[in-house]
RNA sequence: GCGCCCGUAGCUCAGUCGGAUAGAGCAUCAGCCUUCUAAGCUGAGGGUCGUUGGUUCGAUUCCAACCGGGCGCGCCA
């Protein structure tokens, strides 16, 4: 748990002051509060502030202002840490930290490198993140893409927060859907053999079914014609399953996602595990028979009603295999299960939490992250999709059009539980309207700066090698303060399972870098030979545009600062699974 | 009808241990390339934080009711 290197020191100093005041009997302080600091909105309020005096006011039965004054009076290293210590109206403690102290942020970034911002709040707890989990009945569409981006970001986020994480894809390869897939492919297969067969009522219409059938025919020739229908259907189903799962895997890889584990629903059924699990529940009186079906007593664990696990005809419902699946996850010893689901499944949450509780765990052991629908737009106009007609935009098409990085970043730009407008034109655009490029450009721009510096033989020191005392400009300090906030953002993001916070942070950081770059000269002006031949030195415009002189030591310090910004941009993008290009 | 989510600038949205004069991007308007990438920057306008009550020194944030929108309420997944 860190608030940043500087904030931690300030926080410790304030706690020290409170302790001292307590020892001297000036304050009672029954419970030592957590002194959290915030970054004030206005520069005149210092660079860190605390509301601790206000929160103590009630229990101390004194006005916040007095308490703030007491804290200040008991600060032991006041002059070593602060330039200014002020109290504002009700009892805000506004602190301006010594500039040298902020430089530790840069050294911290250098020491930690790609791990800067990471934390250990997970304490090695084991987490299983299950995401995408699409039916292998067709290619991934845009909605899956968002789930994939969110899931991957969660995995990385949790890993960066000291968790041991396994990512898993639950293959819904059992039941009616798969049978329909087999029938659909067989129908197209027969069609291509010249035999007409009425296409199944609710079959899969997509064009990809035809190409699967074509490949089946290429492999088997007309062989299926002579088989009994049942056998031909089974063969078609298995063939299609292999083809489509491979397709899904390829699409995910192209998207930069590789799962550590794949779990088959069908395996739970064929191995008899589902049956066994239901037997256990039955023995514990958690199942009952009614109307010829078998029910799970989920209502005793907070669900609205009980749910069927075995239908009248004897088939298991999806809930039955989900019970077995989640029992398996729990048995594997995970401290936390994270399921990433489409938001339309939200009514299913109490049911699954009932399952978790039936196995003796608190329902918080399962956390469900909901991912809302993606509204696909093109130049502001809605792209119509019809799932029934098999007309939908696939993830692959989106990647082909805008690239995997842009797609991912857009998917992660909003809180996952809210609807997302995804404009393909915008995601393709290479301008500041496009937040992906805006952020990536910050990284590339700094890379470019260093390339130019290297080409001119200018030294590019790391923070530890630079004279950081020269960084005194408010803009420089503001950047450093922003960098110091990254660990806090990362931690909150992991804790709340909300990766979009990282995306926002990155946009803000880039939004500070670009103006800085524009305003402050970093490298000394280019050698005269390139530009001066035409320049008329008495022209007022040319005079006003003459580059400012930058002392070599300041160049070094600023390059070190830029290096740190670049590192943090990279770290943030890394957590989101988005690349940080050296050049754009 | 019951349950869950949402209502913040023209648009899309940030803002979760309650804090100071409510933020960003886009769009609009007016400007900036002889310089380290203009894939960039500067400036301007824009708000009853859905409504009404309650708790509090203080509410966009917590509570209640209501209004408006989305979703769920299958022996489908």
XYZ file of C-alpha atoms (C1' of nucleotides) in Angstrom:
661
model
C 0.000 0.000 0.000
C 1.645 3.139 -1.161
C 0.495 6.595 -2.035
C 3.747 7.334 -3.794
C 7.239 7.830 -2.398
C 6.749 11.452 -1.479
C 3.207 11.074 -0.215
C 4.278 8.190 2.001
C 6.873 10.388 3.654
C 4.445 13.220 4.162
C 1.861 10.850 5.505
C 4.381 9.382 7.935
C 5.345 12.859 9.079
C 1.724 13.739 9.784
C 1.180 10.502 11.670
C 4.344 11.279 13.636
C 2.959 14.690 14.551
C -0.300 13.143 15.680
C 1.572 10.611 17.836
C 3.664 13.318 19.417
C 0.608 15.409 20.152
C -1.003 12.342 21.646
C 2.005 11.599 23.860
C 2.029 15.142 25.106
C -1.639 14.884 25.883
C -2.670 17.599 23.478
C -4.824 15.244 21.428
C -6.579 12.087 22.555
C -6.806 10.130 19.317
C -8.550 6.926 20.271
C -7.867 5.442 16.854
C -4.989 6.627 14.740
C -6.546 7.593 11.426
C -5.144 6.665 8.067
C -3.686 9.878 6.806
C -4.535 9.875 3.151
C -3.405 12.704 0.978
C -4.895 14.193 -2.086
C -3.623 16.313 -4.904
C -5.321 19.698 -4.540
C -7.127 21.112 -7.514
C -5.625 24.552 -7.270
C -1.922 25.339 -7.229
C -2.244 27.814 -4.364
C -3.355 24.952 -2.156
C 0.084 23.411 -2.224
C 1.001 20.142 -3.846
C -0.432 17.732 -1.314
C -3.245 18.282 1.114
C -4.841 16.393 3.954
C -8.289 16.453 5.492
C -7.178 14.584 8.576
C -7.821 17.524 10.904
C -11.425 17.720 9.744
C -12.035 14.039 10.180
C -10.641 14.153 13.720
C -12.758 17.125 14.625
C -15.780 15.169 15.779
C -13.973 12.674 17.989
C -11.680 15.306 19.501
C -14.583 17.681 19.992
C -12.522 20.572 18.728
C -12.719 22.747 15.669
C -10.751 21.366 12.722
C -8.693 24.522 12.453
C -7.276 24.043 15.952
C -6.400 20.441 15.270
C -4.649 21.414 12.067
C -2.619 23.952 14.024
C -1.687 21.323 16.594
C -0.528 18.974 13.865
C 1.665 21.668 12.405
C 3.112 22.509 15.822
C 4.117 18.910 16.322
C 5.702 18.310 12.934
C 9.247 17.230 13.641
C 10.971 17.585 10.306
C 8.956 20.459 9.081
C 11.787 22.380 7.450
C 13.390 19.300 5.962
C 10.216 18.244 4.229
C 8.216 21.323 3.431
C 8.586 24.695 1.850
C 5.170 25.812 2.991
C 2.646 24.512 5.486
C -0.730 26.201 5.562
C -4.174 25.749 6.967
C -7.129 26.607 4.762
C -10.620 27.493 5.841
C -12.336 24.635 7.638
C -9.160 22.716 8.361
C -7.422 21.665 5.181
C -3.744 21.091 5.656
C -2.085 22.405 2.521
C 1.494 21.361 2.119
C 4.142 22.349 -0.338
C 6.850 19.746 -0.375
C 10.479 20.618 -0.927
C 11.334 20.262 -4.577
C 14.288 17.973 -3.961
C 11.924 15.512 -2.375
C 9.856 15.216 -5.532
C 12.941 14.152 -7.428
C 12.810 10.871 -5.563
C 9.855 9.996 -7.734
C 12.117 10.016 -10.774
C 14.741 7.911 -9.051
C 12.036 5.511 -7.937
C 10.863 5.147 -11.532
C 14.413 4.456 -12.585
C 14.928 1.806 -9.918
C 11.622 0.088 -10.534
C 11.574 0.364 -14.309
C 8.731 -1.589 -15.859
C 7.603 -2.510 -12.333
C 7.086 1.113 -11.291
C 3.531 1.482 -10.089
C 3.173 -2.173 -9.229
C 2.284 -3.115 -5.665
C 1.950 -6.105 -3.401
C -1.563 -5.654 -2.043
C -2.473 -9.033 -3.521
C 0.044 -10.689 -1.183
C 0.363 -13.561 -3.558
C -3.315 -14.438 -3.433
C -4.352 -16.734 -6.242
C -6.947 -15.456 -8.687
C -8.622 -17.143 -11.620
C -9.878 -14.758 -14.260
C -12.311 -16.366 -16.661
C -13.167 -14.355 -19.720
C -14.376 -14.424 -23.329
C -15.739 -17.985 -22.899
C -17.552 -17.807 -26.217
C -19.483 -20.648 -27.784
C -17.286 -22.213 -30.436
C -20.098 -21.757 -32.918
C -18.706 -18.808 -34.801
C -16.023 -16.164 -34.961
C -15.608 -13.664 -32.136
C -17.585 -10.502 -32.606
C -17.025 -7.008 -31.300
C -18.691 -7.708 -27.980
C -16.312 -10.587 -27.334
C -13.521 -8.196 -28.202
C -14.464 -5.861 -25.423
C -14.705 -8.732 -22.979
C -11.312 -9.940 -24.140
C -9.704 -6.532 -23.691
C -11.230 -6.086 -20.249
C -10.317 -9.596 -19.159
C -6.747 -9.306 -20.273
C -6.371 -5.937 -18.611
C -7.753 -7.383 -15.381
C -5.281 -10.235 -15.530
C -2.384 -7.846 -15.991
C -3.713 -5.446 -13.409
C -4.040 -8.166 -10.801
C -0.602 -9.515 -11.605
C 0.803 -6.020 -11.205
C -0.841 -5.866 -7.791
C 0.841 -8.890 -6.347
C -1.680 -11.556 -7.276
C -0.912 -14.900 -8.776
C -3.251 -15.031 -11.726
C -4.430 -17.714 -14.098
C -6.452 -16.760 -17.165
C -8.990 -19.260 -18.385
C -11.335 -19.673 -21.332
C -14.399 -21.749 -20.563
C -15.431 -23.452 -23.771
C -19.206 -23.734 -24.007
C -18.973 -26.815 -26.148
C -21.982 -28.698 -24.860
C -25.677 -28.643 -25.477
C -28.120 -27.480 -28.060
C -25.921 -24.782 -29.584
C -23.301 -27.278 -30.592
C -25.851 -29.652 -32.067
C -27.291 -26.803 -34.080
C -23.812 -26.036 -35.287
C -23.356 -29.593 -36.502
C -26.713 -29.611 -38.266
C -26.021 -26.249 -39.891
C -22.654 -27.310 -41.217
C -24.038 -30.588 -42.470
C -26.796 -28.763 -44.308
C -24.267 -26.559 -46.087
C -22.123 -29.582 -46.787
C -25.002 -31.390 -48.453
C -25.828 -28.262 -50.358
C -22.340 -28.151 -51.788
C -22.679 -31.817 -52.736
C -25.683 -30.821 -54.775
C -28.173 -32.336 -52.363
C -30.736 -29.929 -51.144
C -31.807 -30.128 -47.561
C -34.043 -27.676 -45.747
C -31.858 -25.465 -43.628
C -32.562 -25.985 -39.918
C -35.007 -23.501 -38.449
C -32.663 -21.911 -35.937
C -29.430 -22.911 -37.628
C -26.411 -20.680 -37.896
C -26.794 -18.544 -40.971
C -23.379 -16.976 -41.213
C -21.275 -17.210 -44.312
C -18.511 -18.782 -42.235
C -20.655 -21.911 -41.915
C -20.365 -22.399 -45.643
C -16.596 -22.145 -45.563
C -16.423 -24.634 -42.710
C -18.593 -26.954 -44.809
C -16.304 -26.423 -47.774
C -13.292 -27.408 -45.721
C -15.170 -30.420 -44.421
C -15.859 -31.465 -47.960
C -12.250 -30.882 -48.955
C -11.207 -33.219 -46.157
C -13.921 -35.856 -46.452
C -15.050 -35.613 -50.039
C -18.576 -36.927 -50.406
C -17.968 -39.446 -47.636
C -20.636 -38.102 -45.335
C -23.363 -38.838 -47.858
C -23.183 -42.537 -47.194
C -23.285 -42.200 -43.400
C -26.375 -42.391 -41.224
C -27.644 -38.884 -40.494
C -26.775 -39.027 -36.817
C -23.210 -39.979 -37.564
C -22.864 -37.359 -40.251
C -24.152 -34.714 -37.861
C -21.742 -35.755 -35.159
C -18.859 -35.698 -37.579
C -19.870 -32.260 -38.837
C -20.172 -30.989 -35.319
C -16.766 -32.212 -34.270
C -15.153 -30.894 -37.404
C -16.783 -27.503 -37.035
C -15.855 -27.380 -33.379
C -12.169 -27.883 -34.110
C -12.233 -25.369 -36.929
C -14.047 -22.679 -35.036
C -12.140 -23.073 -31.807
C -8.922 -22.767 -33.780
C -10.334 -19.655 -35.395
C -11.179 -18.162 -32.030
C -7.730 -18.952 -30.754
C -6.148 -17.302 -33.774
C -8.279 -14.198 -33.443
C -7.329 -13.900 -29.796
C -3.659 -14.332 -30.563
C -3.888 -11.673 -33.195
C -5.490 -9.522 -30.503
C -2.485 -10.200 -28.327
C -4.198 -12.564 -25.955
C -3.039 -16.041 -25.045
C -4.940 -17.997 -22.414
C -3.076 -20.016 -19.852
C -5.912 -22.475 -19.563
C -8.818 -23.759 -21.646
C -11.620 -25.570 -19.917
C -14.186 -27.629 -21.761
C -17.766 -27.734 -20.581
C -18.343 -30.990 -22.462
C -15.548 -32.634 -20.494
C -17.526 -32.055 -17.315
C -20.439 -33.952 -18.770
C -18.638 -36.841 -20.449
C -16.445 -37.498 -17.443
C -19.510 -37.781 -15.235
C -18.383 -34.934 -13.004
C -21.650 -33.062 -13.394
C -23.532 -36.134 -12.327
C -21.221 -36.654 -9.385
C -21.494 -33.042 -8.271
C -25.264 -33.125 -8.391
C -25.167 -36.332 -6.391
C -23.179 -34.565 -3.686
C -25.595 -31.684 -3.583
C -28.512 -34.079 -3.444
C -26.919 -35.825 -0.484
C -26.644 -32.468 1.249
C -30.308 -31.820 0.543
C -29.510 -28.886 -1.714
C -31.436 -30.423 -4.600
C -35.047 -31.469 -4.800
C -37.385 -32.983 -7.396
C -40.485 -31.232 -8.583
C -42.585 -31.353 -11.747
C -40.361 -34.058 -13.077
C -37.313 -31.841 -12.960
C -34.497 -31.478 -10.492
C -33.922 -28.141 -8.774
C -31.083 -26.433 -6.927
C -32.109 -24.662 -3.725
C -30.432 -21.418 -4.706
C -33.072 -19.398 -2.880
C -31.656 -20.501 0.450
C -28.500 -18.610 -0.535
C -30.105 -15.358 -1.513
C -31.320 -16.076 -5.046
C -34.876 -15.043 -5.978
C -35.967 -18.569 -6.649
C -34.756 -22.093 -7.044
C -33.315 -23.147 -10.380
C -33.604 -26.215 -12.527
C -30.461 -28.265 -12.978
C -32.011 -31.213 -14.792
C -34.876 -30.820 -17.195
C -37.892 -33.056 -17.453
C -36.407 -34.784 -20.475
C -33.378 -35.600 -18.413
C -30.882 -33.187 -19.957
C -28.776 -31.050 -17.687
C -29.190 -27.313 -17.853
C -26.237 -24.999 -18.353
C -26.494 -24.233 -14.648
C -25.633 -27.841 -13.851
C -22.334 -27.674 -15.689
C -21.686 -24.196 -14.324
C -22.059 -25.541 -10.811
C -19.568 -28.277 -11.587
C -17.258 -25.783 -13.261
C -17.239 -23.349 -10.395
C -16.853 -26.112 -7.888
C -13.806 -27.165 -9.850
C -12.431 -23.635 -9.768
C -12.936 -23.438 -6.027
C -11.304 -26.838 -5.575
C -8.265 -25.649 -7.442
C -7.606 -23.433 -4.463
C -8.143 -19.961 -5.835
C -8.685 -17.211 -3.314
C -10.759 -15.238 -5.763
C -12.708 -16.063 -8.880
C -13.256 -13.289 -11.377
C -15.808 -13.960 -14.118
C -16.114 -11.528 -16.994
C -19.633 -11.753 -18.419
C -21.799 -9.946 -20.895
C -24.035 -7.523 -19.035
C -27.151 -9.321 -20.222
C -26.197 -12.165 -17.877
C -26.334 -10.003 -14.781
C -29.443 -11.786 -13.519
C -27.284 -14.883 -13.286
C -25.007 -13.456 -10.586
C -27.106 -14.331 -7.502
C -27.380 -17.871 -8.819
C -23.639 -18.340 -9.132
C -22.985 -16.684 -5.819
C -25.483 -19.116 -4.337
C -23.344 -21.911 -5.749
C -20.247 -20.440 -4.151
C -22.035 -20.212 -0.822
C -23.374 -23.732 -1.154
C -19.749 -24.798 -1.117
C -19.158 -22.916 2.085
C -17.440 -19.840 0.737
C -18.490 -16.235 1.157
C -20.204 -14.968 -1.951
C -17.463 -12.355 -2.352
C -15.194 -15.181 -3.397
C -16.764 -14.760 -6.832
C -16.611 -11.348 -8.420
C -18.400 -10.803 -11.676
C -17.294 -8.030 -13.983
C -20.024 -7.097 -16.408
C -19.233 -5.919 -19.900
C -21.892 -3.912 -21.686
C -22.683 -3.952 -25.359
C -20.601 -2.186 -27.925
C -22.394 0.179 -30.234
C -20.487 0.101 -33.478
C -20.480 3.374 -35.389
C -18.916 4.547 -38.577
C -18.503 8.276 -38.833
C -21.189 8.762 -36.202
C -23.682 6.453 -37.877
C -24.718 3.187 -36.342
C -23.536 0.011 -38.034
C -26.505 -2.309 -38.149
C -25.977 -5.895 -37.160
C -28.363 -8.777 -37.243
C -27.308 -11.816 -35.346
C -30.114 -13.902 -36.717
C -29.089 -13.315 -40.279
C -25.501 -13.992 -39.297
C -24.562 -10.432 -40.137
C -22.304 -9.124 -37.471
C -18.989 -7.391 -37.420
C -16.296 -9.740 -36.228
C -13.410 -8.820 -33.984
C -11.105 -9.708 -36.823
C -12.747 -7.227 -39.149
C -12.356 -4.526 -36.537
C -8.701 -5.421 -36.014
C -8.101 -5.407 -39.753
C -9.622 -1.982 -40.005
C -8.312 -0.110 -36.967
C -5.608 -2.348 -35.543
C -5.485 -4.327 -32.330
C -4.031 -1.507 -30.200
C -6.689 1.015 -31.115
C -9.468 -1.503 -30.645
C -8.198 -2.491 -27.221
C -7.739 1.044 -26.018
C -11.240 1.997 -27.121
C -12.698 -1.028 -25.387
C -10.951 0.029 -22.193
C -11.808 3.681 -22.397
C -15.102 3.413 -20.531
C -16.173 1.648 -17.421
C -16.914 -1.846 -18.657
C -20.450 -1.880 -17.262
C -21.582 1.020 -19.450
C -22.534 1.053 -23.095
C -19.688 1.898 -25.402
C -19.883 3.832 -28.622
C -17.071 2.623 -30.821
C -16.584 4.714 -33.914
C -14.474 2.888 -36.472
C -13.628 6.078 -38.319
C -12.444 7.729 -35.143
C -10.389 4.736 -34.072
C -8.652 4.812 -37.435
C -7.981 8.503 -37.397
C -4.441 9.520 -36.650
C -5.139 12.720 -34.823
C -5.600 14.086 -31.361
C -9.277 13.187 -31.495
C -8.138 9.637 -31.235
C -7.050 8.976 -27.662
C -5.034 5.902 -28.600
C -2.715 7.834 -30.814
C -2.638 10.723 -28.427
C -1.231 8.507 -25.694
C 1.014 6.420 -27.893
C 2.349 9.554 -29.516
C 3.513 10.796 -26.126
C 5.683 7.718 -25.883
C 6.914 7.922 -29.461
C 7.605 11.616 -29.159
C 9.957 11.104 -26.240
C 11.616 8.232 -28.056
C 12.137 10.543 -30.984
C 13.581 13.209 -28.740
C 16.145 10.801 -27.433
C 16.982 9.641 -30.941
C 17.649 13.190 -32.035
C 19.697 13.836 -28.919
C 21.766 10.728 -29.545
C 22.306 11.708 -33.171
C 23.633 15.063 -32.078
C 25.896 13.490 -29.510
C 23.903 14.855 -26.595
C 24.068 12.817 -23.455
C 20.757 11.291 -22.286
C 21.195 10.752 -18.562
C 18.955 8.655 -16.383
C 17.498 10.420 -13.350
C 20.296 9.173 -11.100
C 22.874 10.667 -13.454
C 21.240 14.040 -13.966
C 21.278 17.203 -11.940
C 17.624 17.095 -10.982
C 17.860 20.191 -8.799
C 17.520 22.155 -12.009
C 13.923 21.009 -12.420
C 12.232 23.940 -10.751
C 9.651 25.005 -13.264
C 6.046 24.513 -12.073
C 5.312 22.524 -15.231
C 8.148 20.160 -14.455
C 6.970 19.677 -10.905
C 3.402 19.154 -12.066
C 4.559 16.378 -14.374
C 6.499 14.727 -11.574
C 3.513 14.925 -9.263
C 1.424 13.258 -11.938
C 3.996 10.499 -12.237
C 3.869 10.023 -8.489
C 0.135 9.320 -8.699
C 0.491 6.339 -11.022
C 0.932 3.722 -8.268
C -2.234 4.940 -6.570
C -4.224 4.781 -9.790
C -2.962 1.299 -10.530
C -3.825 0.068 -7.088
C -7.335 1.525 -7.104
C -7.863 0.207 -10.587
C -6.930 -3.316 -9.504
C -8.923 -3.139 -6.318
C -12.101 -2.039 -8.071
C -11.429 -4.201 -11.125
C -11.757 -1.118 -13.300
C -9.063 -0.912 -15.945
C -10.574 2.193 -17.529
C -8.986 4.240 -14.775
C -5.572 3.505 -16.248
C -6.740 4.647 -19.664
C -7.940 7.910 -18.173
C -4.734 8.422 -16.290
C -2.720 7.893 -19.445
C -4.773 10.397 -21.351
C -4.211 12.930 -18.608
C -0.495 12.254 -18.482
C -0.218 12.583 -22.253
C -2.310 15.718 -21.927
C 0.436 17.160 -19.752
C 3.352 15.927 -21.788
C 2.314 17.422 -25.131
C 1.856 20.965 -23.825
C 5.113 20.665 -21.926
C 6.903 19.584 -25.053
C 5.437 22.462 -26.939
C 6.214 25.053 -24.342
C 9.610 24.007 -23.084
C 12.659 23.526 -25.164
C 14.497 20.381 -24.156
C 17.401 20.059 -26.543
C 19.647 22.953 -27.488
C 18.820 24.485 -30.877
C 19.936 22.558 -33.916
C 23.326 23.497 -35.342
C 23.263 26.728 -37.371
C 24.187 25.045 -40.639
C 20.694 23.655 -41.174
C 18.478 26.686 -40.749
C 20.391 29.921 -40.807
C 21.104 30.405 -44.506
C 17.787 32.048 -45.317
C 17.052 33.572 -41.970
C 17.124 37.327 -41.844
C 18.143 38.071 -38.349
C 16.543 41.490 -38.257
C 13.098 40.152 -39.074
C 10.933 40.400 -35.960
C 9.224 37.058 -36.541
C 12.481 35.248 -36.902
C 13.757 36.915 -33.758
C 10.718 35.944 -31.734
C 10.930 32.387 -32.923
C 14.545 31.931 -32.213
C 14.824 28.902 -29.961
C 15.506 29.584 -26.344
C 18.944 28.771 -25.131
C 18.981 25.687 -22.957
C 21.873 25.049 -20.642
C 23.372 21.589 -21.189
C 22.742 20.569 -17.596
C 19.079 21.534 -17.887
C 18.820 19.547 -21.093
C 20.125 16.556 -19.181
C 17.668 17.035 -16.338
C 14.744 17.459 -18.697
C 15.762 14.427 -20.706
C 15.807 12.455 -17.479
C 12.323 13.714 -16.688
C 11.150 12.800 -20.178
C 12.632 9.377 -19.747
C 10.559 8.908 -16.614
C 7.373 10.070 -18.324
C 8.035 7.667 -21.144
C 8.550 4.821 -18.703
C 5.252 5.503 -16.956
C 3.347 5.777 -20.237
C 4.844 2.464 -21.240
C 3.958 0.876 -17.917
C 0.375 2.055 -18.165
C -0.029 0.853 -21.730
C 1.596 -2.403 -20.740
C -1.055 -3.031 -18.107
C -3.723 -2.413 -20.722
C -2.011 -4.742 -23.163
C -1.442 -1.930 -25.646
C 1.910 -1.447 -27.335
C 4.139 1.563 -26.763
C 5.643 2.410 -30.143
C 9.096 3.985 -30.434
C 8.087 5.655 -33.639
C 4.874 6.729 -35.270
C -45.003 -6.086 -10.959
C -40.011 -7.484 -8.753
C -34.536 -7.079 -9.175
C -29.865 -4.856 -11.084
C -27.357 -0.723 -13.696
C -27.615 4.293 -15.310
C -29.247 9.897 -15.393
C -22.976 15.262 -14.591
C -21.440 20.933 -20.498
C -24.458 20.528 -27.340
C -22.217 15.026 -27.724
C -19.336 10.862 -25.255
C -17.990 10.370 -20.399
C -14.341 10.861 -15.611
C -15.208 12.057 -10.576
C -16.119 5.129 -4.318
C -13.332 5.948 2.717
C -18.680 12.708 1.954
C -14.542 18.067 1.277
C -12.428 23.826 -1.050
C -14.799 27.893 -6.925
C -17.757 20.304 -10.341
C -13.478 18.115 -14.568
C -11.655 15.851 -19.471
C -12.135 14.725 -24.619
C -14.955 15.796 -28.875
C -17.873 19.408 -31.359
C -18.113 25.149 -32.012
C -15.320 29.782 -32.476
C -10.373 32.467 -32.724
C -5.087 31.588 -33.277
C 0.094 28.729 -33.715
C 4.742 24.824 -38.235
C 12.258 28.313 -40.933
C 12.571 24.893 -34.076
C 13.170 18.381 -30.350
C 7.558 14.468 -35.119
C 1.383 19.906 -36.228
C -0.455 12.106 -35.019
C 1.051 18.450 -31.542
C -0.044 23.314 -29.010
C -2.636 28.198 -27.198
C -7.198 30.872 -26.046
C -12.791 31.450 -25.637
C -17.806 30.158 -24.681
C -20.666 26.259 -22.431
C -23.624 23.353 -15.877
C -30.626 23.849 -11.372
C -24.491 17.259 -11.176
C -32.730 13.888 -13.358
C -36.541 15.899 -9.336
C -37.927 16.443 -4.192
C -36.964 15.550 0.712
C -33.491 13.524 4.704
C -28.552 12.779 7.398
C -24.094 16.345 8.020
C -20.183 21.838 9.774
C -20.213 20.388 4.479
C -23.745 15.991 -0.474
C -22.430 15.020 -7.610
C -20.880 11.377 -3.665
C -24.686 8.453 1.708
C -30.387 7.363 2.615
C -35.751 7.510 0.930
C -39.458 8.527 -2.613
C -40.563 9.925 -7.455
C -39.505 10.885 -12.877
C -36.804 9.175 -17.241
C -33.629 5.331 -19.932
C -31.320 0.285 -20.342
C -31.212 -4.819 -18.964
C -32.807 -9.181 -16.457
C -36.914 -11.990 -14.379
C -36.737 -19.810 -19.380
C -36.760 -26.920 -17.769
C -32.054 -20.952 -23.712
C -26.616 -20.096 -23.191
